[in-house]
PDB file of C-alpha atoms in Angstrom:
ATOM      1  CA  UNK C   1       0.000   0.000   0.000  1.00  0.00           C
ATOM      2  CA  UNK C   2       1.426   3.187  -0.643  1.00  0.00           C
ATOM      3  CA  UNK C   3       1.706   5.751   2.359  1.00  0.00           C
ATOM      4  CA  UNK C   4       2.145   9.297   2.564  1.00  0.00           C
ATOM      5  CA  UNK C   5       5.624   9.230   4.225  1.00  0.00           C
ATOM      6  CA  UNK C   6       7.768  11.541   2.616  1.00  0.00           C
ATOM      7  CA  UNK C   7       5.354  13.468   0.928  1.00  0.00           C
ATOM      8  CA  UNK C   8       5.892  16.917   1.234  1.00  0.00           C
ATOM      9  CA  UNK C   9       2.329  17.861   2.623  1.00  0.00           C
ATOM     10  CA  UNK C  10       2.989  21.973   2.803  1.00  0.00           C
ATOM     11  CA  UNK C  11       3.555  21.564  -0.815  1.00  0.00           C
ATOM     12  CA  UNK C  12       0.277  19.899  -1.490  1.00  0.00           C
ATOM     13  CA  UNK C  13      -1.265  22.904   0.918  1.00  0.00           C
ATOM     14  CA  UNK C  14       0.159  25.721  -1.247  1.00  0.00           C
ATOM     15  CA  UNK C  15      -1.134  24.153  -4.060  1.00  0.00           C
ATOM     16  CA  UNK C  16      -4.375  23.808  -2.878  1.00  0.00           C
ATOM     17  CA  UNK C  17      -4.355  27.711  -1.933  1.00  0.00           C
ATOM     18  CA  UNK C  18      -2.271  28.729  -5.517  1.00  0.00           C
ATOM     19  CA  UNK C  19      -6.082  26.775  -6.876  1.00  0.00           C
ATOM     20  CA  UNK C  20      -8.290  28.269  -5.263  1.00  0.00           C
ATOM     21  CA  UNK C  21      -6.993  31.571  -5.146  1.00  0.00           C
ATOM     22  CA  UNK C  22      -6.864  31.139  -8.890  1.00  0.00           C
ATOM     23  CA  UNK C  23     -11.132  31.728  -8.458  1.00  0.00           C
ATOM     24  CA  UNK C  24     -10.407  33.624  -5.038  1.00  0.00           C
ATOM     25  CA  UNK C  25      -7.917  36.190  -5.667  1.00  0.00           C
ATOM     26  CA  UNK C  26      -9.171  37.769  -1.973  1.00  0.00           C
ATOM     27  CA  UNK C  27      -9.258  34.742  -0.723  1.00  0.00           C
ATOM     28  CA  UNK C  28      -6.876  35.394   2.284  1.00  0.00           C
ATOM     29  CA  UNK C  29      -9.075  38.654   3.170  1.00  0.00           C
ATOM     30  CA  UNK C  30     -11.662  36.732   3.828  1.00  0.00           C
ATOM     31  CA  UNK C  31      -9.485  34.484   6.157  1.00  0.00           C
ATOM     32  CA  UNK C  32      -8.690  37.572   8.053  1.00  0.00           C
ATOM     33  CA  UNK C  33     -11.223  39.197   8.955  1.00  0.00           C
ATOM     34  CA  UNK C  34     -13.347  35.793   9.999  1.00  0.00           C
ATOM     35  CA  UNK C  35     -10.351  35.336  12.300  1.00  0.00           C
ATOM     36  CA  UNK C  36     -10.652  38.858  13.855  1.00  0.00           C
ATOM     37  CA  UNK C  37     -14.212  38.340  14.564  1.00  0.00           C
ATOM     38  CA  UNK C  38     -13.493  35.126  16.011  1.00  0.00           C
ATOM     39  CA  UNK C  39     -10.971  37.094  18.451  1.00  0.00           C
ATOM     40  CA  UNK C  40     -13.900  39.811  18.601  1.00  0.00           C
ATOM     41  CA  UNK C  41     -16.245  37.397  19.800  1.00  0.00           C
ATOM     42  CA  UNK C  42     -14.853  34.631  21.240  1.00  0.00           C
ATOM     43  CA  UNK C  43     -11.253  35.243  22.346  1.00  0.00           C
ATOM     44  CA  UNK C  44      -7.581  33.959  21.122  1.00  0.00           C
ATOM     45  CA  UNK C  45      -8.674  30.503  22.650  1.00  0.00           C
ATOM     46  CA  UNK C  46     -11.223  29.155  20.882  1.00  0.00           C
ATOM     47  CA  UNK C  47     -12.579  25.269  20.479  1.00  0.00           C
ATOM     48  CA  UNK C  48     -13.551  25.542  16.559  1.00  0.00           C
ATOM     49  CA  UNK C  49     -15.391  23.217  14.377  1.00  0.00           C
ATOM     50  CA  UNK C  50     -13.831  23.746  10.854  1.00  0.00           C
ATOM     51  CA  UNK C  51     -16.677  22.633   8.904  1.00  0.00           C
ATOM     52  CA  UNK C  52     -16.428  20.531   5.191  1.00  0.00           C
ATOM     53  CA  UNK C  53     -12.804  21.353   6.194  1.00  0.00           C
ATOM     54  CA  UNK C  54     -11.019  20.066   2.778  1.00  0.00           C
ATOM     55  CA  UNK C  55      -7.463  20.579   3.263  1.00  0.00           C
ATOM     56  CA  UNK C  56      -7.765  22.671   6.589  1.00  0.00           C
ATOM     57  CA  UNK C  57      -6.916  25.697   5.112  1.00  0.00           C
ATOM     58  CA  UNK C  58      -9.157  27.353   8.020  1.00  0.00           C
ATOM     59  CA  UNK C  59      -6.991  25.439  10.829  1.00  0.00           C
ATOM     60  CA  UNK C  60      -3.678  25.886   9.128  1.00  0.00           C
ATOM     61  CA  UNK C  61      -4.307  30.385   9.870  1.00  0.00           C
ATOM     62  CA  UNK C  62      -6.521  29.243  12.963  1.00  0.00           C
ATOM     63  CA  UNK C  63      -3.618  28.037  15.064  1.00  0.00           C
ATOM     64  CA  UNK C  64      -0.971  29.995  13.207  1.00  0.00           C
ATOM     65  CA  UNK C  65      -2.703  33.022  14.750  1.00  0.00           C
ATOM     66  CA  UNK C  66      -4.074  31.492  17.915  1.00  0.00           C
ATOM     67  CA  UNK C  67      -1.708  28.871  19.059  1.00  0.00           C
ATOM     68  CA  UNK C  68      -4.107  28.237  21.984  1.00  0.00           C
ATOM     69  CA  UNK C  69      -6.503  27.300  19.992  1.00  0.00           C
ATOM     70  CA  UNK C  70      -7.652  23.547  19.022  1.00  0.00           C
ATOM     71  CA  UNK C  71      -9.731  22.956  15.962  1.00  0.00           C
ATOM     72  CA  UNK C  72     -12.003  19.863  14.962  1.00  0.00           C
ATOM     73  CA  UNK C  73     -11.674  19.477  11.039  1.00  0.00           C
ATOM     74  CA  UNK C  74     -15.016  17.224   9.165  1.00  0.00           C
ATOM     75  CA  UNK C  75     -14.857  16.560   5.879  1.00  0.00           C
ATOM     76  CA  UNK C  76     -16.327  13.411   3.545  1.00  0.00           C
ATOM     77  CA  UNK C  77     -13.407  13.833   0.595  1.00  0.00           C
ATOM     78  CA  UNK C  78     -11.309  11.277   1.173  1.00  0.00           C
ATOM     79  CA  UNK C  79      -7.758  13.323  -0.912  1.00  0.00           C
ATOM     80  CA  UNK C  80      -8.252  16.418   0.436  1.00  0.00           C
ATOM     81  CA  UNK C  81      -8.705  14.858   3.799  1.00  0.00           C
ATOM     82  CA  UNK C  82      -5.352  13.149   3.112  1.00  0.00           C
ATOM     83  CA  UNK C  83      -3.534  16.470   3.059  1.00  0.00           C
ATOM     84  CA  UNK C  84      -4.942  17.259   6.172  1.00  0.00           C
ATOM     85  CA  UNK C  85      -3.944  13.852   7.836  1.00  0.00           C
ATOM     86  CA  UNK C  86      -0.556  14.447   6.100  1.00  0.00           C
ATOM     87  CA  UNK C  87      -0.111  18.232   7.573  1.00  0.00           C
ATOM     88  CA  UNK C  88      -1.872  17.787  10.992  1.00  0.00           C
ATOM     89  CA  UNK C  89      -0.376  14.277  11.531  1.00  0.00           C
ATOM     90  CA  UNK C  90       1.969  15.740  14.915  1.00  0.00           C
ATOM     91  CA  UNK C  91      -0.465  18.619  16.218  1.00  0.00           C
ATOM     92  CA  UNK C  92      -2.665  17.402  19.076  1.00  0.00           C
ATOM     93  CA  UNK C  93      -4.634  20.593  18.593  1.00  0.00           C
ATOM     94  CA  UNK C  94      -6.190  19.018  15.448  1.00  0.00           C
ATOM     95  CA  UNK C  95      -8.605  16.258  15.682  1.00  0.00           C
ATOM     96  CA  UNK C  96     -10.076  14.908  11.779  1.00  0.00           C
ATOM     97  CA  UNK C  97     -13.214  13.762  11.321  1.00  0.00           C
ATOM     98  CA  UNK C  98     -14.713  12.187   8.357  1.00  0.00           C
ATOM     99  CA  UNK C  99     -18.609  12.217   8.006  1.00  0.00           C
ATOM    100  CA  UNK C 100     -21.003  12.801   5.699  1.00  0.00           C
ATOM    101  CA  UNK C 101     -22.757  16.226   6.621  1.00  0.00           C
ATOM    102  CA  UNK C 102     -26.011  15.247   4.916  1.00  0.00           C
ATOM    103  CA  UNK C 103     -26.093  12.250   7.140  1.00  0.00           C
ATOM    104  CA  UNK C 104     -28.751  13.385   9.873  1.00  0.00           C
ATOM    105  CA  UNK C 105     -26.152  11.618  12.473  1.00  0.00           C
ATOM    106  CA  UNK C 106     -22.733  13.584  11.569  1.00  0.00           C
ATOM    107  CA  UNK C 107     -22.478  15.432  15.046  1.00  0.00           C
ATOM    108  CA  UNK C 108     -21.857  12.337  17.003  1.00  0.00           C
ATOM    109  CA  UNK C 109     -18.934  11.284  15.410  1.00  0.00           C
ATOM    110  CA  UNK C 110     -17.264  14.901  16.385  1.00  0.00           C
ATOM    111  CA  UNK C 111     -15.163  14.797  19.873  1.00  0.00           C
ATOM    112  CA  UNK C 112     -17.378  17.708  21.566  1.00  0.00           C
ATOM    113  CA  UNK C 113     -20.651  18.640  22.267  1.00  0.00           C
ATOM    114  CA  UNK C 114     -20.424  22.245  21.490  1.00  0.00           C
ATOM    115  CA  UNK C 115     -17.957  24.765  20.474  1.00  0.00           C
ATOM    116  CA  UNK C 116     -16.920  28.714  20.170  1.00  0.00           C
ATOM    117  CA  UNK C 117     -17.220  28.906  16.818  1.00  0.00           C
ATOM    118  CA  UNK C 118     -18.313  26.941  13.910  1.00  0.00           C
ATOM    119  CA  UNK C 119     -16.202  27.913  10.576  1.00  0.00           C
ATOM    120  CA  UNK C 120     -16.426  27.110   6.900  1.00  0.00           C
ATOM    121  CA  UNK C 121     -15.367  28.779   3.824  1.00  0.00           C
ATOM    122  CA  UNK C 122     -16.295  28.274  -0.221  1.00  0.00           C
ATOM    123  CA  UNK C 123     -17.888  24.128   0.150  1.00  0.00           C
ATOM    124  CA  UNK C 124     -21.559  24.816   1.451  1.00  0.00           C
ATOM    125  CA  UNK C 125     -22.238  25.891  -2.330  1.00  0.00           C
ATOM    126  CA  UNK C 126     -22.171  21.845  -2.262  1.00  0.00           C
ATOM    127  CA  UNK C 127     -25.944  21.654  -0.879  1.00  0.00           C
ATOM    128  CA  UNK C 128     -29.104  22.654  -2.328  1.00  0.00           C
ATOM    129  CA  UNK C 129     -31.009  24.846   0.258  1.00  0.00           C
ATOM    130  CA  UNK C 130     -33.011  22.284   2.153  1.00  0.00           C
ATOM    131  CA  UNK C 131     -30.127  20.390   3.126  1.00  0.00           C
ATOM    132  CA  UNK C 132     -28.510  23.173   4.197  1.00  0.00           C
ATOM    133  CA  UNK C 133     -31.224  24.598   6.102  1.00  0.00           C
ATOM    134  CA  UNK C 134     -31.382  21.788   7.917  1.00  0.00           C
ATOM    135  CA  UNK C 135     -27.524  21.962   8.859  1.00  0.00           C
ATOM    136  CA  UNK C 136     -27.726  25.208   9.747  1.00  0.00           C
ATOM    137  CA  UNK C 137     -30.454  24.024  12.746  1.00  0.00           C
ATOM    138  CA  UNK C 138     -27.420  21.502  13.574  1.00  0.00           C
ATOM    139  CA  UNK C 139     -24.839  24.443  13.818  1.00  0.00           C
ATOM    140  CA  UNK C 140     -27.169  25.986  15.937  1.00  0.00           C
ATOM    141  CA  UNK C 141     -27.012  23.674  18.260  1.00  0.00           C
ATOM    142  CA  UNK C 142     -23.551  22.575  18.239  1.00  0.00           C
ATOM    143  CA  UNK C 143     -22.837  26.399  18.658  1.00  0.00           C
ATOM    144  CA  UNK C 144     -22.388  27.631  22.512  1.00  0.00           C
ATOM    145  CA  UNK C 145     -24.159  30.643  23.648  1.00  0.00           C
ATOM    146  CA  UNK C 146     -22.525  33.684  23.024  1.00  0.00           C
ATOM    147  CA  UNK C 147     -20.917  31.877  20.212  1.00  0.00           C
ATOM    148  CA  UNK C 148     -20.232  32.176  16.229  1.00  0.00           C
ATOM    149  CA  UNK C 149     -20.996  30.233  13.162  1.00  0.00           C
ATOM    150  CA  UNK C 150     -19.865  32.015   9.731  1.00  0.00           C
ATOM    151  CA  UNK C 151     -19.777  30.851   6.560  1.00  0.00           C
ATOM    152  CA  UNK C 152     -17.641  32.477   3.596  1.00  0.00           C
ATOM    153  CA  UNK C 153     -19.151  31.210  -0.044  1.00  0.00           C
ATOM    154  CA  UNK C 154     -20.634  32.443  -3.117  1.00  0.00           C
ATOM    155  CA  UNK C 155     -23.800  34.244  -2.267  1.00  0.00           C
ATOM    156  CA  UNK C 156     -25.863  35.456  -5.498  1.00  0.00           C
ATOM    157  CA  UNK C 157     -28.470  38.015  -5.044  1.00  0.00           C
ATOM    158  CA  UNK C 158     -30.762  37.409  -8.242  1.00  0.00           C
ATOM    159  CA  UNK C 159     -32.537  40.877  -7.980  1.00  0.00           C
ATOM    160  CA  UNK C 160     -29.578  42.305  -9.536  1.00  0.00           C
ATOM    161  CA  UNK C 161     -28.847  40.295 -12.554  1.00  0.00           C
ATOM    162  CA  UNK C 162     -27.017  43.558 -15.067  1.00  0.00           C
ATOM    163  CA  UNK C 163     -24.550  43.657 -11.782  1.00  0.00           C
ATOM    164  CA  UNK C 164     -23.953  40.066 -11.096  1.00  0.00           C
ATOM    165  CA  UNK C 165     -23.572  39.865 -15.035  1.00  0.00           C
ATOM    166  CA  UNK C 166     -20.958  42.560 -15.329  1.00  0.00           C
ATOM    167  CA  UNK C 167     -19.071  40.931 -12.121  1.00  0.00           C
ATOM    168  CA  UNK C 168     -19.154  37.643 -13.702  1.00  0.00           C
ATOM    169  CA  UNK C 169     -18.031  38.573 -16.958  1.00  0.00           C
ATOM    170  CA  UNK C 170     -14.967  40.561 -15.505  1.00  0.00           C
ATOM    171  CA  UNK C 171     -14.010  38.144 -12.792  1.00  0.00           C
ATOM    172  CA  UNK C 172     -13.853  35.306 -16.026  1.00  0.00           C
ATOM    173  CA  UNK C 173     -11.664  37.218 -18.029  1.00  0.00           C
ATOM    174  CA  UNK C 174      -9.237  37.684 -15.534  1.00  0.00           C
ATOM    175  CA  UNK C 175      -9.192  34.072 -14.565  1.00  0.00           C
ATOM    176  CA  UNK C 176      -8.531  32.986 -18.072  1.00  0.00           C
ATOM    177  CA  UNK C 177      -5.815  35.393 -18.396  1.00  0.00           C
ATOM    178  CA  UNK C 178      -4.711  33.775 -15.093  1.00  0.00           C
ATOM    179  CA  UNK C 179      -4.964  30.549 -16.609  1.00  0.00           C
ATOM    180  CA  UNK C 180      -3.236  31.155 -19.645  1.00  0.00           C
ATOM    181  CA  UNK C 181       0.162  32.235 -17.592  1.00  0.00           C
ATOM    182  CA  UNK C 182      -0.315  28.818 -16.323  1.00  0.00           C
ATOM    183  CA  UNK C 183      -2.621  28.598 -13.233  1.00  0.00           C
ATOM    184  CA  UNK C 184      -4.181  25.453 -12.508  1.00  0.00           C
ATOM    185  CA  UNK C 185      -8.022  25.257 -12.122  1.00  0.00           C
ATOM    186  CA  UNK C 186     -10.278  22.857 -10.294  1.00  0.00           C
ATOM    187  CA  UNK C 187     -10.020  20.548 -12.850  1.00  0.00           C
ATOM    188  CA  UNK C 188      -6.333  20.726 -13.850  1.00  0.00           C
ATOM    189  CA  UNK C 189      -5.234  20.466  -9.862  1.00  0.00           C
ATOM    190  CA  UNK C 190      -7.232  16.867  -9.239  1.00  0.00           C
ATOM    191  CA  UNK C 191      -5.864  15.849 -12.549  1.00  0.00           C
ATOM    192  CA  UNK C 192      -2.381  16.381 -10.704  1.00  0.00           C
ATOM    193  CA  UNK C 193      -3.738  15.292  -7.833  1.00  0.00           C
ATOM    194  CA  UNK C 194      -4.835  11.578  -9.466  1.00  0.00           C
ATOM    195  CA  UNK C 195      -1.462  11.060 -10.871  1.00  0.00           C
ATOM    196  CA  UNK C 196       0.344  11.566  -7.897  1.00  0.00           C
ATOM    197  CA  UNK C 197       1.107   7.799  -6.581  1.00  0.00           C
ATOM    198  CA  UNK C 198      -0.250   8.647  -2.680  1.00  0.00           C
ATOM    199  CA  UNK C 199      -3.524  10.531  -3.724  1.00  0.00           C
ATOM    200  CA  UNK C 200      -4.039   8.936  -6.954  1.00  0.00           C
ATOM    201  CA  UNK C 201      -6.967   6.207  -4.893  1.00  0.00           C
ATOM    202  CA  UNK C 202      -8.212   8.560  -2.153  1.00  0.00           C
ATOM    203  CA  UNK C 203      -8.955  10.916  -5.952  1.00  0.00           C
ATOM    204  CA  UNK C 204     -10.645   8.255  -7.376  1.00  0.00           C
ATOM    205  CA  UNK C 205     -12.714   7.767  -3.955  1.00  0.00           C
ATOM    206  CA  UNK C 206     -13.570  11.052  -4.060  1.00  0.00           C
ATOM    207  CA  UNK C 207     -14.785  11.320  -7.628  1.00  0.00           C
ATOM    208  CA  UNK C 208     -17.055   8.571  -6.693  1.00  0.00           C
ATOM    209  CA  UNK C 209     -18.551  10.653  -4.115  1.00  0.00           C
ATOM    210  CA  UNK C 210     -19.380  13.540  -5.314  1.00  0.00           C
ATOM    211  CA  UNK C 211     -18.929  13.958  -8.958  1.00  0.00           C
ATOM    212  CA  UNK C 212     -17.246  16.146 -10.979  1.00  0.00           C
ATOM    213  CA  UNK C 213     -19.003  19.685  -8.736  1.00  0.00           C
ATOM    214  CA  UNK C 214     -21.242  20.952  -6.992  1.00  0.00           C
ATOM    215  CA  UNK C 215     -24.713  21.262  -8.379  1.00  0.00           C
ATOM    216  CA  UNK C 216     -26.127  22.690  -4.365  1.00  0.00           C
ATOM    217  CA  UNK C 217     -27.275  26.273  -4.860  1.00  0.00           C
ATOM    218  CA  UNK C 218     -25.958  29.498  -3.964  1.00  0.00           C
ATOM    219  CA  UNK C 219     -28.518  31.628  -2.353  1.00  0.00           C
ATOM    220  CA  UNK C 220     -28.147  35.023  -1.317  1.00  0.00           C
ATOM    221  CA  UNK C 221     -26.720  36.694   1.852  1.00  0.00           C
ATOM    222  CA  UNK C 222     -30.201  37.811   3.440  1.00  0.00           C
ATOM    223  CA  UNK C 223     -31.380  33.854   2.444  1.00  0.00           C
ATOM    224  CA  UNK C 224     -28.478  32.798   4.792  1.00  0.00           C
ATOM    225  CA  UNK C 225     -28.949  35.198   7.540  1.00  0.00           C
ATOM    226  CA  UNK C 226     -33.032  34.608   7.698  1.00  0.00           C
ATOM    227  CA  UNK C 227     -32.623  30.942   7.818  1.00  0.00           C
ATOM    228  CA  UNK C 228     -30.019  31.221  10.578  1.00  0.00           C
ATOM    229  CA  UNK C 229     -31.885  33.204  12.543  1.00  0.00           C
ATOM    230  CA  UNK C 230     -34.681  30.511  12.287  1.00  0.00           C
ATOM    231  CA  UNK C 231     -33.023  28.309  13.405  1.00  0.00           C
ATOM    232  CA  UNK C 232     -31.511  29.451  16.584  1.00  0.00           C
ATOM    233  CA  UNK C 233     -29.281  32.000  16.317  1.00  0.00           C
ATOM    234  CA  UNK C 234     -29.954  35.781  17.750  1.00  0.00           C
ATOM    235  CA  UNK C 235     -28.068  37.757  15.148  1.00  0.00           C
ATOM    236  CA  UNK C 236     -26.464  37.216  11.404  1.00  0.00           C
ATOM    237  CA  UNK C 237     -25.424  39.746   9.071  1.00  0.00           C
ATOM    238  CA  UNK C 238     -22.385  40.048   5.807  1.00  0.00           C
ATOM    239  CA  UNK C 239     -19.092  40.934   8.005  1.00  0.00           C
ATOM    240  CA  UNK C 240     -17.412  41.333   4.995  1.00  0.00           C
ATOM    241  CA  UNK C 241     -18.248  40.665   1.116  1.00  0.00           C
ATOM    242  CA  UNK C 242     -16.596  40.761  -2.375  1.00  0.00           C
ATOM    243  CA  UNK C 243     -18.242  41.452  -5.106  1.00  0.00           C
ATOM    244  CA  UNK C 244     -19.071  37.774  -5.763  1.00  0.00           C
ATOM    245  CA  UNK C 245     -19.042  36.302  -2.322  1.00  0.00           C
ATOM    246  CA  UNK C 246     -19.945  37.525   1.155  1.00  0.00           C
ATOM    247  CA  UNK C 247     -18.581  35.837   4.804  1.00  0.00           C
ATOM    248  CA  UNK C 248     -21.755  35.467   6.949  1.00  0.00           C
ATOM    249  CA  UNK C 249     -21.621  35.875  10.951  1.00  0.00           C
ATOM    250  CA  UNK C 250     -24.158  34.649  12.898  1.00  0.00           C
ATOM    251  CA  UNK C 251     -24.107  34.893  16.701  1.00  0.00           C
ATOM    252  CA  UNK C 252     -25.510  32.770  18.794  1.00  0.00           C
TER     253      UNK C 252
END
């Protein structure tokens, strides 16, 4: 069986980001300012659920910021949780969890009952808006009192279709110019990713799961703060937004 000793993990990790920032050029903006409302709200020591974590992008600038800090990563892709096994491997901080969040039953596979915060960043896009309605009630109550759930993703408001036409236009262009000085793209990095020899089978696992993408739904930011508010949190508002995306906070 082929193992992941030797791999260079932090390699795999900047390629991840180098991808995604490749759709996400403000990417690490986002990052920021979800970690200084974290401090805001919670404190430099929080307990954090990094939710759908892929790579654990979220708990790599968690604990480089907050060293106090422990983080529970849950993911169901079986590659990018591979990177996060690799890079995590020696941190007792980190604990990984894989589970399936549309299974009604994830939460009792996690190692707490509640926590600070709740995080997640550009994979709820994955659900269609039941399914994530009903998730959010599960936040909610894996949430403490007086603590924060946000979610950074794409967040369309359809009463403004000339705008998010424009915005979608321009933000193409200058990811195919982007691409043609050689930036890899979703599909480009798994195709790297299934020829390397230790995450060529978790790749194929994880096509098997879920596809080729997402076909969930992208509802807007007022969507995502009514629903959380319904179902059990006492505030939620747009902390910060591009013009494509927006990072939610809802407080418990």
């Amino acid at each position: 069986m082929t193992t992941g000793v030797g791999t260079d993990w932090q390699a795999w990790q900047e390629s991840w980001d180098r991808q995604q920032e490749w759709y996400m050029p403000d990417r690490e903006e986002r990052f920021r300012v979800m970690l200084d409302m974290v401090e805001a709200l919670v404190g430099p020591r929080p307990r954090v659920l990094d939710l759908a974590c892929g790579t654990g992008s979220i708990t790599a600038r968690l604990l480089a910021r907050f060293p106090e800090a422990t983080s529970t990563g849950v993911d169901l892709d079986p590659a990018l949780l591979a990177i996060a096994e690799g890079t995590f491997a020696d941190d007792e901080r980190v604990t990984l969890v894989t589970a399936d969040l549309k299974d009604p039953d994830w939460p009792s596979k996690l190692p707490y009952d509640s926590y600070d915060a709740v995080l997640t960043a550009t994979a709820l896009h994955w659900l269609h808006s039941e399914p994530l309605a009903a998730l959010y009630g599960q936040v909610a109550e894996l949430v403490r009192d007086g603590g924060v759930f946000m979610n950074a993703d794409h967040m369309i408001d359809e009463t403004t279709p000339r705008i998010n036409a424009a915005e979608r236009a321009q933000r193409h262009a200058h990811m195919e110019r982007a691409k043609q000085e050689g930036a890899l793209d979703w599909a480009a990095w798994w195709q790297v990713a299934a020829e390397d020899p230790v995450l060529a089978g978790p790749t194929a696992r994880r096509f098997e799961i879920y596809g080729e993408h997402a076909d969930g739904d992208t509802p807007s930011a007022a969507w995502h703060a009514r629903v959380l508010r319904e179902t059990g949190f006492g505030e939620a508002r747009p902390v910060w937004c591009s013009p494509s995306d927006t990072l939610l906070l809802a407080l418990k």
